[in-house]
mmCIF file of C-alpha atoms and ligand atoms in Angstrom:
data_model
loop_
_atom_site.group_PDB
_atom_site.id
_atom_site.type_symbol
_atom_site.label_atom_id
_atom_site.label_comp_id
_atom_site.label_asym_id
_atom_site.label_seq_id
_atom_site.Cartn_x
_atom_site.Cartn_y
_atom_site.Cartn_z
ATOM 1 C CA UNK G 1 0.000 0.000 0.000
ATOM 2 C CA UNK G 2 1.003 3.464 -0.786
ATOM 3 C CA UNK G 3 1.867 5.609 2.012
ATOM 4 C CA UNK G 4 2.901 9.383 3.086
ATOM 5 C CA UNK G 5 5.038 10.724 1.248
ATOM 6 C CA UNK G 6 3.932 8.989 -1.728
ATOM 7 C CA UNK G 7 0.656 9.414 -0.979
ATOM 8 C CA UNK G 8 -0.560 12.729 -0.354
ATOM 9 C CA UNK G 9 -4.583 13.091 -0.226
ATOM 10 C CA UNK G 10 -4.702 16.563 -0.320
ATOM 11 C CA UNK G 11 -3.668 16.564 -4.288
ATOM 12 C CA UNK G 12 -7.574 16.224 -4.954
ATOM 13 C CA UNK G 13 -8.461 18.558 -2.784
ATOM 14 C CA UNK G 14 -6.625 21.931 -4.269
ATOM 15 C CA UNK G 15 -8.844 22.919 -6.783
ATOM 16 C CA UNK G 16 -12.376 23.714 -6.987
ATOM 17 C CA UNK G 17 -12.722 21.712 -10.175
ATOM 18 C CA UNK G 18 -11.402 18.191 -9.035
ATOM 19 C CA UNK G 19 -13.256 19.112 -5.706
ATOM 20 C CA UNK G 20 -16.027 19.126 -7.733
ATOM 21 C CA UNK G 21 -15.284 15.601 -9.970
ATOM 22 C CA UNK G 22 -14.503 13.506 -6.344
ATOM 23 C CA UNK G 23 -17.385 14.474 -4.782
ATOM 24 C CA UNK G 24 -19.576 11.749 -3.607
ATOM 25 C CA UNK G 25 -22.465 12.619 -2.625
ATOM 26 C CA UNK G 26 -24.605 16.060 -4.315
ATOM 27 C CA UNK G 27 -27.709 17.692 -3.190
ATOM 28 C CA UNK G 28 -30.582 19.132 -5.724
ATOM 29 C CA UNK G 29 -33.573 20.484 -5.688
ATOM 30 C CA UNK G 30 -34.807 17.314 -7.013
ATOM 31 C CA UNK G 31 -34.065 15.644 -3.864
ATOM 32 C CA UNK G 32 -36.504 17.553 -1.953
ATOM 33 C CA UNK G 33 -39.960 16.750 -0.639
ATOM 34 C CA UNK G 34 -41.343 20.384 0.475
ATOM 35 C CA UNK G 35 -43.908 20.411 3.477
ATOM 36 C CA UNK G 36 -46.193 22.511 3.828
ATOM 37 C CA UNK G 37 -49.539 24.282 6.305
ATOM 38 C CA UNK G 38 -52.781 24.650 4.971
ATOM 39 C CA UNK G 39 -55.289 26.662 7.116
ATOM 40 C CA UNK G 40 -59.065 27.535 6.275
ATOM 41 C CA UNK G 41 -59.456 31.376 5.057
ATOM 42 C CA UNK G 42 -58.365 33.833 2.077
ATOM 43 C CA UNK G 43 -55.427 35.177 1.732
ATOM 44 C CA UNK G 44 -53.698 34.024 4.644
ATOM 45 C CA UNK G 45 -49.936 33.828 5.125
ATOM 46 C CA UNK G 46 -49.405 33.236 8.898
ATOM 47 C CA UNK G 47 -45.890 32.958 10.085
ATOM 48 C CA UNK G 48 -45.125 30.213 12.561
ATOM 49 C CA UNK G 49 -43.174 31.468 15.598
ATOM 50 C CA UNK G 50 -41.416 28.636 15.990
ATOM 51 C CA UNK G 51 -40.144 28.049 12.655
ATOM 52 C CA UNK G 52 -39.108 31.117 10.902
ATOM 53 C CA UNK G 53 -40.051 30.490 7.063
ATOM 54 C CA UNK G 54 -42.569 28.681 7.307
ATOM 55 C CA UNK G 55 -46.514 29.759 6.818
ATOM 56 C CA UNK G 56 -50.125 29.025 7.411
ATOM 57 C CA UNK G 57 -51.558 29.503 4.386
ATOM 58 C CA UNK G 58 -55.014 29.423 3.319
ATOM 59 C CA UNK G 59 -55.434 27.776 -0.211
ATOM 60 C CA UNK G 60 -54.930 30.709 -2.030
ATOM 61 C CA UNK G 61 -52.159 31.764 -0.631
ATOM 62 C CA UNK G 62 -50.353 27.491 -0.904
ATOM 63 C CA UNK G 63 -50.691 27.708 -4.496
ATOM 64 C CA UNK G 64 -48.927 30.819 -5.070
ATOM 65 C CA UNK G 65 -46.130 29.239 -2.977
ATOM 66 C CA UNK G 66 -46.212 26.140 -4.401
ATOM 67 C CA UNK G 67 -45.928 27.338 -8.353
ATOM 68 C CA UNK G 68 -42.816 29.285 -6.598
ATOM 69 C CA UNK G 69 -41.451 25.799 -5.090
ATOM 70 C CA UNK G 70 -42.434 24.517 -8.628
ATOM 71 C CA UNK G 71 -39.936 26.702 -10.626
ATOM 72 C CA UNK G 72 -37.511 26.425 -8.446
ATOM 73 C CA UNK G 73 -37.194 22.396 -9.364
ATOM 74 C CA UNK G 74 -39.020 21.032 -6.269
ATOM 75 C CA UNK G 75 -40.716 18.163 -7.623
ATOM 76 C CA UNK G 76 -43.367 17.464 -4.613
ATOM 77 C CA UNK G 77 -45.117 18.707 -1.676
ATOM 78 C CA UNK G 78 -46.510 17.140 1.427
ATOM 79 C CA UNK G 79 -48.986 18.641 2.739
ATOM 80 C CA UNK G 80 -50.773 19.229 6.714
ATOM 81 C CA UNK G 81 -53.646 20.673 7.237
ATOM 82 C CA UNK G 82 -55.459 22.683 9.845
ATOM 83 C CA UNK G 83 -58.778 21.951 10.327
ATOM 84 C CA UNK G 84 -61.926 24.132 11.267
ATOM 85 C CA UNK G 85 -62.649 22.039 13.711
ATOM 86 C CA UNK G 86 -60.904 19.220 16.426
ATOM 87 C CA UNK G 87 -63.088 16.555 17.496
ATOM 88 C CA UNK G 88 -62.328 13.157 19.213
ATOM 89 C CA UNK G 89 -62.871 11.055 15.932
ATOM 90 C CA UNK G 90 -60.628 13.640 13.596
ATOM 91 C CA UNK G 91 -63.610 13.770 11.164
ATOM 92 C CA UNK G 92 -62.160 16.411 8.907
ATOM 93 C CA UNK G 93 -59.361 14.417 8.280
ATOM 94 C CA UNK G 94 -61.168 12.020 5.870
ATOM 95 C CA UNK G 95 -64.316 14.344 5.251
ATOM 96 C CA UNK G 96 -64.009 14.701 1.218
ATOM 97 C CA UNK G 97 -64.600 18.725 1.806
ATOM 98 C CA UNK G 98 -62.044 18.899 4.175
ATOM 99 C CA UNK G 99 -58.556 21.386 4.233
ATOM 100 C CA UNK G 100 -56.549 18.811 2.826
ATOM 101 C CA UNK G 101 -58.540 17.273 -0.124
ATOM 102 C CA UNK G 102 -59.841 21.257 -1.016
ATOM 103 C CA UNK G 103 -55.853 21.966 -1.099
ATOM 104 C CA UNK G 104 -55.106 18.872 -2.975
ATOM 105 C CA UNK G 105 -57.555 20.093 -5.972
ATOM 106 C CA UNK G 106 -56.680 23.469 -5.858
ATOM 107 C CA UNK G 107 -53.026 22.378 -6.132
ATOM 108 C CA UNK G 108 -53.684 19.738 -8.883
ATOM 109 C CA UNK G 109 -55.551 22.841 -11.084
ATOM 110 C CA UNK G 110 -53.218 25.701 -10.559
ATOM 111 C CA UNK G 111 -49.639 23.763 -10.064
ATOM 112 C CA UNK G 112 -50.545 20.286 -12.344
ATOM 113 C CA UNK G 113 -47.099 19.516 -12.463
ATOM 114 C CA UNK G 114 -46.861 19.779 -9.038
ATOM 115 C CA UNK G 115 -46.438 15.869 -6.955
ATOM 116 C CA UNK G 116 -48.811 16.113 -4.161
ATOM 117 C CA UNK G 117 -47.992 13.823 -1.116
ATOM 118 C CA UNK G 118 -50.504 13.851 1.706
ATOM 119 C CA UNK G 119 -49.942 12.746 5.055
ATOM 120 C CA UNK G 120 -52.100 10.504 6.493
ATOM 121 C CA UNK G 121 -52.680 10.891 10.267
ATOM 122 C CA UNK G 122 -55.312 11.677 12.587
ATOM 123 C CA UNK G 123 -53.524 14.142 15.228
ATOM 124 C CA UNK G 124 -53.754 17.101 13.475
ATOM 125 C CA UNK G 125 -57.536 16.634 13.236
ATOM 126 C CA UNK G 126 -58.417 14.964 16.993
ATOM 127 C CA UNK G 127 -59.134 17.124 19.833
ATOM 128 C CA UNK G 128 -57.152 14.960 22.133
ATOM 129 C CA UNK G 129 -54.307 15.384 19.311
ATOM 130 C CA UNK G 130 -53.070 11.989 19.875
ATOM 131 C CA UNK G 131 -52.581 9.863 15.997
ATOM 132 C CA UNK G 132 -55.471 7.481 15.972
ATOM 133 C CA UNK G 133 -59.105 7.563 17.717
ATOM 134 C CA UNK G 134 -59.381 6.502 21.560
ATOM 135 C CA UNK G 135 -60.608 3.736 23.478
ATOM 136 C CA UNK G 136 -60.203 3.584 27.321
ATOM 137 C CA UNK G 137 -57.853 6.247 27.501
ATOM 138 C CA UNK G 138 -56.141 4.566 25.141
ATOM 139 C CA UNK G 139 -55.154 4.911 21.176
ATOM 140 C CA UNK G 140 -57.257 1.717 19.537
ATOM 141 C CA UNK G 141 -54.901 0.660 16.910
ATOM 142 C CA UNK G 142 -57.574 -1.682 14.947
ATOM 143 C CA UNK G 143 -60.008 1.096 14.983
ATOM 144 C CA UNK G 144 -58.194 4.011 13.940
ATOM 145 C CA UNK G 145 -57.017 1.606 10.382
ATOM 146 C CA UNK G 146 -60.045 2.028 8.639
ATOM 147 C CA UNK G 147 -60.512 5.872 9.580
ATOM 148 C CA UNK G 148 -56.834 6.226 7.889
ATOM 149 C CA UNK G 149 -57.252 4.556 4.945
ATOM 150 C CA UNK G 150 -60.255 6.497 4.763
ATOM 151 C CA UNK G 151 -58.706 9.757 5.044
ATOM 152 C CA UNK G 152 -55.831 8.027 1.948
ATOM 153 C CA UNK G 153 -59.259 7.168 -0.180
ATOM 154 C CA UNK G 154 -60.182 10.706 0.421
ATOM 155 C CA UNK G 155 -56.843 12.216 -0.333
ATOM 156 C CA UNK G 156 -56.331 10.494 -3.855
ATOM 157 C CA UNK G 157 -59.999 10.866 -4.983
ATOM 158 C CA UNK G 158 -59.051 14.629 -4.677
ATOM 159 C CA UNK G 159 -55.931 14.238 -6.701
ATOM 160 C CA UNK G 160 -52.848 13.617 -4.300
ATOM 161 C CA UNK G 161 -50.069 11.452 -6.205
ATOM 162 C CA UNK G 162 -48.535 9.538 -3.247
ATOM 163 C CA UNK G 163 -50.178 9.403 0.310
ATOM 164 C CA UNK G 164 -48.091 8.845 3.298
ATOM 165 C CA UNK G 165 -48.688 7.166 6.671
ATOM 166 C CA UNK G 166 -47.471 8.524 10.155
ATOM 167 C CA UNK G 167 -49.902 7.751 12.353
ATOM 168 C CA UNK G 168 -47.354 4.145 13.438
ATOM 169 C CA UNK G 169 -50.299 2.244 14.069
ATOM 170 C CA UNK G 170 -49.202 -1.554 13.033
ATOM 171 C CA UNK G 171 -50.938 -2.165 9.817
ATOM 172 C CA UNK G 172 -51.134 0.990 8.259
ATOM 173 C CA UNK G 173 -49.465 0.417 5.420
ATOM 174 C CA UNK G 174 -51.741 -2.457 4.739
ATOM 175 C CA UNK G 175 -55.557 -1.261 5.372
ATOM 176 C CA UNK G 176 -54.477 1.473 3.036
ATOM 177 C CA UNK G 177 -52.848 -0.053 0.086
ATOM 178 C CA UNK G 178 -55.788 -2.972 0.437
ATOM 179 C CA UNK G 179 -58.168 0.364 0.163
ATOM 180 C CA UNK G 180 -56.629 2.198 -2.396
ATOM 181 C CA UNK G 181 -56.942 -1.178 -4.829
ATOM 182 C CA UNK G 182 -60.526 -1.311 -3.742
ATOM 183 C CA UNK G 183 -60.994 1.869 -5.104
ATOM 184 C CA UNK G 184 -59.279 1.232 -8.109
ATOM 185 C CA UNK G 185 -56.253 3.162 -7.226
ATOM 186 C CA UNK G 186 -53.481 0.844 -7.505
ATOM 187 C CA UNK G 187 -50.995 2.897 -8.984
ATOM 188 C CA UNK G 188 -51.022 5.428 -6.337
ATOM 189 C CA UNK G 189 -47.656 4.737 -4.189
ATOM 190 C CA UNK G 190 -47.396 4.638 -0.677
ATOM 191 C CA UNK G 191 -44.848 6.130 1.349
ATOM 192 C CA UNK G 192 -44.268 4.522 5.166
ATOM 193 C CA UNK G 193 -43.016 6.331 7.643
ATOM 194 C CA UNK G 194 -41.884 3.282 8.933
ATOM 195 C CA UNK G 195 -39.003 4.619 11.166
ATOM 196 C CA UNK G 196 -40.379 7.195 13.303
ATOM 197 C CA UNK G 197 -39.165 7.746 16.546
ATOM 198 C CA UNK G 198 -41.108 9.528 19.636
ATOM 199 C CA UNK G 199 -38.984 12.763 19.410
ATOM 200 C CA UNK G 200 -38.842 15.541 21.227
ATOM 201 C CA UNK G 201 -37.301 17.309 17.949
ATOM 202 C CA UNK G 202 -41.252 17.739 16.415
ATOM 203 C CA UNK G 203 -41.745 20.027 19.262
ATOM 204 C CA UNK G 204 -41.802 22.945 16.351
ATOM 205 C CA UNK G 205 -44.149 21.195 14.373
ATOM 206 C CA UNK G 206 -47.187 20.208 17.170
ATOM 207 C CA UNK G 207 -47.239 24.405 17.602
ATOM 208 C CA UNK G 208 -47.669 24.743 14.081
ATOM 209 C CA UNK G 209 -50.726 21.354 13.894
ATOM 210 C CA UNK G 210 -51.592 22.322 17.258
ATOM 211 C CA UNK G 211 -51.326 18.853 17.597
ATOM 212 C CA UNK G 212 -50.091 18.395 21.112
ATOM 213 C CA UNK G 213 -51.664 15.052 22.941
ATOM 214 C CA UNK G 214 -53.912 16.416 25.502
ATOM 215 C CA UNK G 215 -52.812 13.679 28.055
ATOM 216 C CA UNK G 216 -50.296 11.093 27.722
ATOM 217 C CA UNK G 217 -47.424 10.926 24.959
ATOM 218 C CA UNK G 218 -47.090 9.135 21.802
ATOM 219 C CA UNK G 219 -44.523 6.773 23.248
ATOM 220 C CA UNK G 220 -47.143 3.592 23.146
ATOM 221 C CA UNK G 221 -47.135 3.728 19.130
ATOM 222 C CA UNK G 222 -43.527 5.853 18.101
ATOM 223 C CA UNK G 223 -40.381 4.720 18.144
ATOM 224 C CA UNK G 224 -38.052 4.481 21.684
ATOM 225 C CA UNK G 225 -35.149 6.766 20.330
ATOM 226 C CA UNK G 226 -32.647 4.267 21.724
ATOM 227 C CA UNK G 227 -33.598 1.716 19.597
ATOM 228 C CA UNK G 228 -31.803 0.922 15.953
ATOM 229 C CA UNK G 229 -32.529 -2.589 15.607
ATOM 230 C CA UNK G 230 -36.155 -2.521 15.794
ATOM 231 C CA UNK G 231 -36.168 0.357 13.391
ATOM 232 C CA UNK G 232 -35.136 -2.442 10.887
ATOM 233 C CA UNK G 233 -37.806 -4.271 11.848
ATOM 234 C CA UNK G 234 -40.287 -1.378 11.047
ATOM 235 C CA UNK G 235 -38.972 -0.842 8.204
ATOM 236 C CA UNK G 236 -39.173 -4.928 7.031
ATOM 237 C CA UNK G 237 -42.617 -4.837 8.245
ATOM 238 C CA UNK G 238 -43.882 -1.670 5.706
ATOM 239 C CA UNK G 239 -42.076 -3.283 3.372
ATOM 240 C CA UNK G 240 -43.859 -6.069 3.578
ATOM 241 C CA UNK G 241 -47.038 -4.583 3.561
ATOM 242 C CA UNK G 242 -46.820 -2.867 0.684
ATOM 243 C CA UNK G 243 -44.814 0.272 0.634
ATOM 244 C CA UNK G 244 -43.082 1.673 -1.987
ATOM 245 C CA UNK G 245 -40.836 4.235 -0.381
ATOM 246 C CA UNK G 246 -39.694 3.953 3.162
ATOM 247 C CA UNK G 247 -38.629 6.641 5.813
ATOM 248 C CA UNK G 248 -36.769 7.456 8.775
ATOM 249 C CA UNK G 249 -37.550 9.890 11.178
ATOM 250 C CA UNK G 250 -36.439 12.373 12.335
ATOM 251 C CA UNK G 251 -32.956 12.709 10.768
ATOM 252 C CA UNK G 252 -30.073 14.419 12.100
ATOM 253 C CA UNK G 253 -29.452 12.172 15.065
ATOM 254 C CA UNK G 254 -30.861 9.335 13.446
ATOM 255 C CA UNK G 255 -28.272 8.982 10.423
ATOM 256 C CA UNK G 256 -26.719 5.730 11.813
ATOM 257 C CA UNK G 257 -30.671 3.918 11.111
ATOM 258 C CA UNK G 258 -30.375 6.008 7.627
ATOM 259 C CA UNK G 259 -27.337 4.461 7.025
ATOM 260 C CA UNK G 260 -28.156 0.800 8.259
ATOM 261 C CA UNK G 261 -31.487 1.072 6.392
ATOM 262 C CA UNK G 262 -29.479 1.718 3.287
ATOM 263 C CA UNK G 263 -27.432 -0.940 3.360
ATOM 264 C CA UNK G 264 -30.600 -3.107 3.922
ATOM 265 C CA UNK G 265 -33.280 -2.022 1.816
ATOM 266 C CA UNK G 266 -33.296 -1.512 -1.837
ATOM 267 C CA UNK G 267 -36.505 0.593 -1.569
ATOM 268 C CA UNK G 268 -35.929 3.849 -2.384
ATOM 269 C CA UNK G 269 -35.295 5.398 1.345
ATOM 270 C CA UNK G 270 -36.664 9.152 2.751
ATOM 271 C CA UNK G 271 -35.520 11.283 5.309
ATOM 272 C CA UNK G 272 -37.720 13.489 7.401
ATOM 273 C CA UNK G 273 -35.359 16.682 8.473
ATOM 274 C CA UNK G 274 -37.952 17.400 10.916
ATOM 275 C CA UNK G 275 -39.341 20.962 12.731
ATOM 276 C CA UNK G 276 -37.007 20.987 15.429
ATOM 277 C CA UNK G 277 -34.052 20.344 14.049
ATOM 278 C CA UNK G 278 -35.099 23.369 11.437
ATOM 279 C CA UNK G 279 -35.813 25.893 13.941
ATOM 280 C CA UNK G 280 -32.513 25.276 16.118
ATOM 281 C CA UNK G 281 -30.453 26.120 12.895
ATOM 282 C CA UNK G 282 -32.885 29.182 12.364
ATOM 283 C CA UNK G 283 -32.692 30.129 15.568
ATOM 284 C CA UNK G 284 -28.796 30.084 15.512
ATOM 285 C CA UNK G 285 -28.621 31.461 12.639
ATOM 286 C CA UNK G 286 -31.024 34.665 13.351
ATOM 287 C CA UNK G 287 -28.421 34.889 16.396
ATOM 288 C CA UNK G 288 -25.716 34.962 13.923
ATOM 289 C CA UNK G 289 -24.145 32.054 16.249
ATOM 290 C CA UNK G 290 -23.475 29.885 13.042
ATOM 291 C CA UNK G 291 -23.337 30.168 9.475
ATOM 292 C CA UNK G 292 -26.665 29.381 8.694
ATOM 293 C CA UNK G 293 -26.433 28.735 4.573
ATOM 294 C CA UNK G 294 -23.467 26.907 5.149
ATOM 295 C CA UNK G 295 -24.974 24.766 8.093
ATOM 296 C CA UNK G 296 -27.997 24.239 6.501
ATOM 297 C CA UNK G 297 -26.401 22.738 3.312
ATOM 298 C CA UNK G 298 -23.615 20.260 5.403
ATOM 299 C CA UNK G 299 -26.790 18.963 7.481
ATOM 300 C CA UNK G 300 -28.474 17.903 3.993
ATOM 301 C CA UNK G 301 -25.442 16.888 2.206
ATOM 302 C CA UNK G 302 -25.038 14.454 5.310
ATOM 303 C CA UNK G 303 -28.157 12.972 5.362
ATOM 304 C CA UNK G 304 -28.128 12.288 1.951
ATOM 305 C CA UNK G 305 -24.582 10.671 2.734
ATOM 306 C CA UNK G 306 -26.293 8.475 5.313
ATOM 307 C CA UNK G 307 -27.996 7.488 2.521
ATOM 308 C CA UNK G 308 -31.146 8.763 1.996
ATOM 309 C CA UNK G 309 -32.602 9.477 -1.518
ATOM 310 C CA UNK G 310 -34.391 12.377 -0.741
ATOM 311 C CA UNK G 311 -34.947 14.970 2.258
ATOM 312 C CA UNK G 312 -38.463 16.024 3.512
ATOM 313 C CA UNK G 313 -37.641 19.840 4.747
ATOM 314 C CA UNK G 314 -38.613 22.640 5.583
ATOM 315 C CA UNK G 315 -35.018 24.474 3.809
ATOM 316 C CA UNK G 316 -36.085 22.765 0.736
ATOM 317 C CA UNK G 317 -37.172 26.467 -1.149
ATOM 318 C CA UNK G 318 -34.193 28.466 0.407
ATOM 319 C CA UNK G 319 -31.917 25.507 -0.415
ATOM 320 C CA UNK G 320 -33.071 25.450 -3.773
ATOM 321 C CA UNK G 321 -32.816 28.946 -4.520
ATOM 322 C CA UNK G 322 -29.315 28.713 -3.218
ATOM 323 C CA UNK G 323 -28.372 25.432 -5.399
ATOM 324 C CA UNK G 324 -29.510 27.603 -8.261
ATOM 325 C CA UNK G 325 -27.813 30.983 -7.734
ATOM 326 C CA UNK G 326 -24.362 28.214 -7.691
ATOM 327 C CA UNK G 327 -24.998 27.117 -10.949
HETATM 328 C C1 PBG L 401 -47.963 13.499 12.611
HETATM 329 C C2 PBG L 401 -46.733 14.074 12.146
HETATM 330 C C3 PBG L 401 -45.822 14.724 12.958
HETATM 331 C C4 PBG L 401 -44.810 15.165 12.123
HETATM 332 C C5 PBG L 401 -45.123 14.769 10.821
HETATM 333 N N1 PBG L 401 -46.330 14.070 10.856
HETATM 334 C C6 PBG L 401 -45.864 15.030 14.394
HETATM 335 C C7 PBG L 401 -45.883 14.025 15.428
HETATM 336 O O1 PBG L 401 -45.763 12.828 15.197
HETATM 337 O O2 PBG L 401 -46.066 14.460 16.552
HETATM 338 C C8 PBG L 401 -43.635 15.926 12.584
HETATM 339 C C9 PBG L 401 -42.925 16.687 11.571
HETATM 340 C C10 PBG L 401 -41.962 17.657 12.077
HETATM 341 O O3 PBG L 401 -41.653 17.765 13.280
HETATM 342 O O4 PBG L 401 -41.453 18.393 11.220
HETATM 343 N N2 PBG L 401 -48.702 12.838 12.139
#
């Protein structure tokens, strides 16, 4: 084997243009999954405290944003709505009037091009704001499978391309790929999030939802963050029901399951970058504690070295723009 002072592994590293040729992992807009808020109203634009960038918008207002996401390369959306209403069986989730299946159409008319992913989950539309409907103080997992592939049915009837579970109930995956055939829909994908951890990092994110569990946690259904193994076997077990795309979640202190899941899976793998770990690099950044571009782009580029093939973020516009004004 060559060694020092033969070898010298700095002589790929002087110039920007072999930089460039070596480099082993790249980040586009194309590996982007943009989520988004969607509130009832006109012409709404609401910032959310917590997370500095991001909006409630009311339909009109999404669209606008989302042609913008559109030219900047972003191929797809996911989208979370706000409903008018909470109640204890989340019935605007899977009503086929409801925020998210309005937003879907209005999306699929003014942005066609546009990918719409939904997610499908029942805490942003339950008063008690926990992910599936309760039984004895406690979440009934059988029960709340039918109301979510309901809520999927109800989603792709309005036009979403992919629909995507993260409610964790066991079976998920299953109830709503056997519903979407039923309904003639087999060529809509399904994306699992079939890693995802009970983490304090989506702190960000239940503000924006307002999807805080009035008692309890979510640690009975979500992932123990200690545990890598079993993520594996989450993973195996969407697989085997049917997914198409799996995910882990969140992602900055999970890149060791990104990485194992990689090396596991040939399914094309996701990444949620999740609310938290967004607002701790805004919030640095806005104290000018870091450099917040260059931050923002070594978290990404890492997590798609971990080795996932794309990135659910909320940077995914201001990264985009930024990829571009490189070129
Ligand atoms: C819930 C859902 C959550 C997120 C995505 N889907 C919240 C939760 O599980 O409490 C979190 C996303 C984020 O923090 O950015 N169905």
């Amino acid at each position: 084997m060559v060694s020092y002072p033969d070898l010298r592994l700095r002589r790929v590293r002087e110039h920007e243009p072999l930089r460039r040729m070596v480099r082993e992992t790249t980040l586009s807009p194309s590996n982007f999954i943009y989520p988004m808020f969607v509130t009832h109203g006109q012409g709404l634009r609401q910032p959310i405290e917590p997370m500095p960038g991001c909006f409630h918008f009311s339909i009109d207002q999404l669209v606008l944003d989302v042609a913008e996401a559109a030219a900047l390369g972003i191929p797809a959306v996911l989208l979370f709505g706000l409903p008018a209403e909470k109640d204890p069986m989340g019935t605007e989730g899977y009503d086929p009037e409801g925020i998210i299946q309005e937003a879907v159409r209005a999306i699929k008319k003014e942005v066609p091009g546009m990918m719409v992913i939904t997610d499908v989950c029942m805490c942003e539309y339950t008063d008690h704001g926990h992910c599936g409907i309760i039984d004895n103080g406690k979440v009934d997992n059988d029960a709340t499978l039918e109301l979510l592939a309901r809520t999927a049915v109800t989603q792709v009837q309005a036009g979403a391309d992919m629909v995507a579970p993260s409610a964790m109930m066991d079976g998920q995956v299953k109830a709503i790929r056997d519903s979407l055939n039923d309904h003639g829909y087999e060529d809509v994908p399904v994306m699992g999030y079939a890693a995802k951890y009970a983490s304090a990092f989506y702190g960000p994110f239940r503000v924006a939802a307002g999807s805080t569990p009035q008692f309890g946690d979510r640690r009975s259904y979500q992932m123990d963050p200690a545990n890598a193994r079993e993520a594996m076997r989450e993973i195996a077990s969407d697989i085997a029901e049917g997914a198409d795309i799996v995910m882990v979640k969140p992602a900055m202190s999970y890149m060791d399951v990104i990485r194992r899941a990689r090396e596991r899976f040939d399914h094309p793998l996701a990444a949620y970058n999740v609310s938290g770990e967004y607002s701790m690099v805004k919030a640095a950044g806005a104290q000018g504690w870091i450099d917040e571009k260059r931050i923002t782009l070594e978290i990404l580029t890492s997590i798609r070295r971990a080795g996932a093939d794309f990135i659910l973020s909320y940077h995914a516009k201001e990264v985009s723009q930024w990829l571009r004004d490189e070129e």
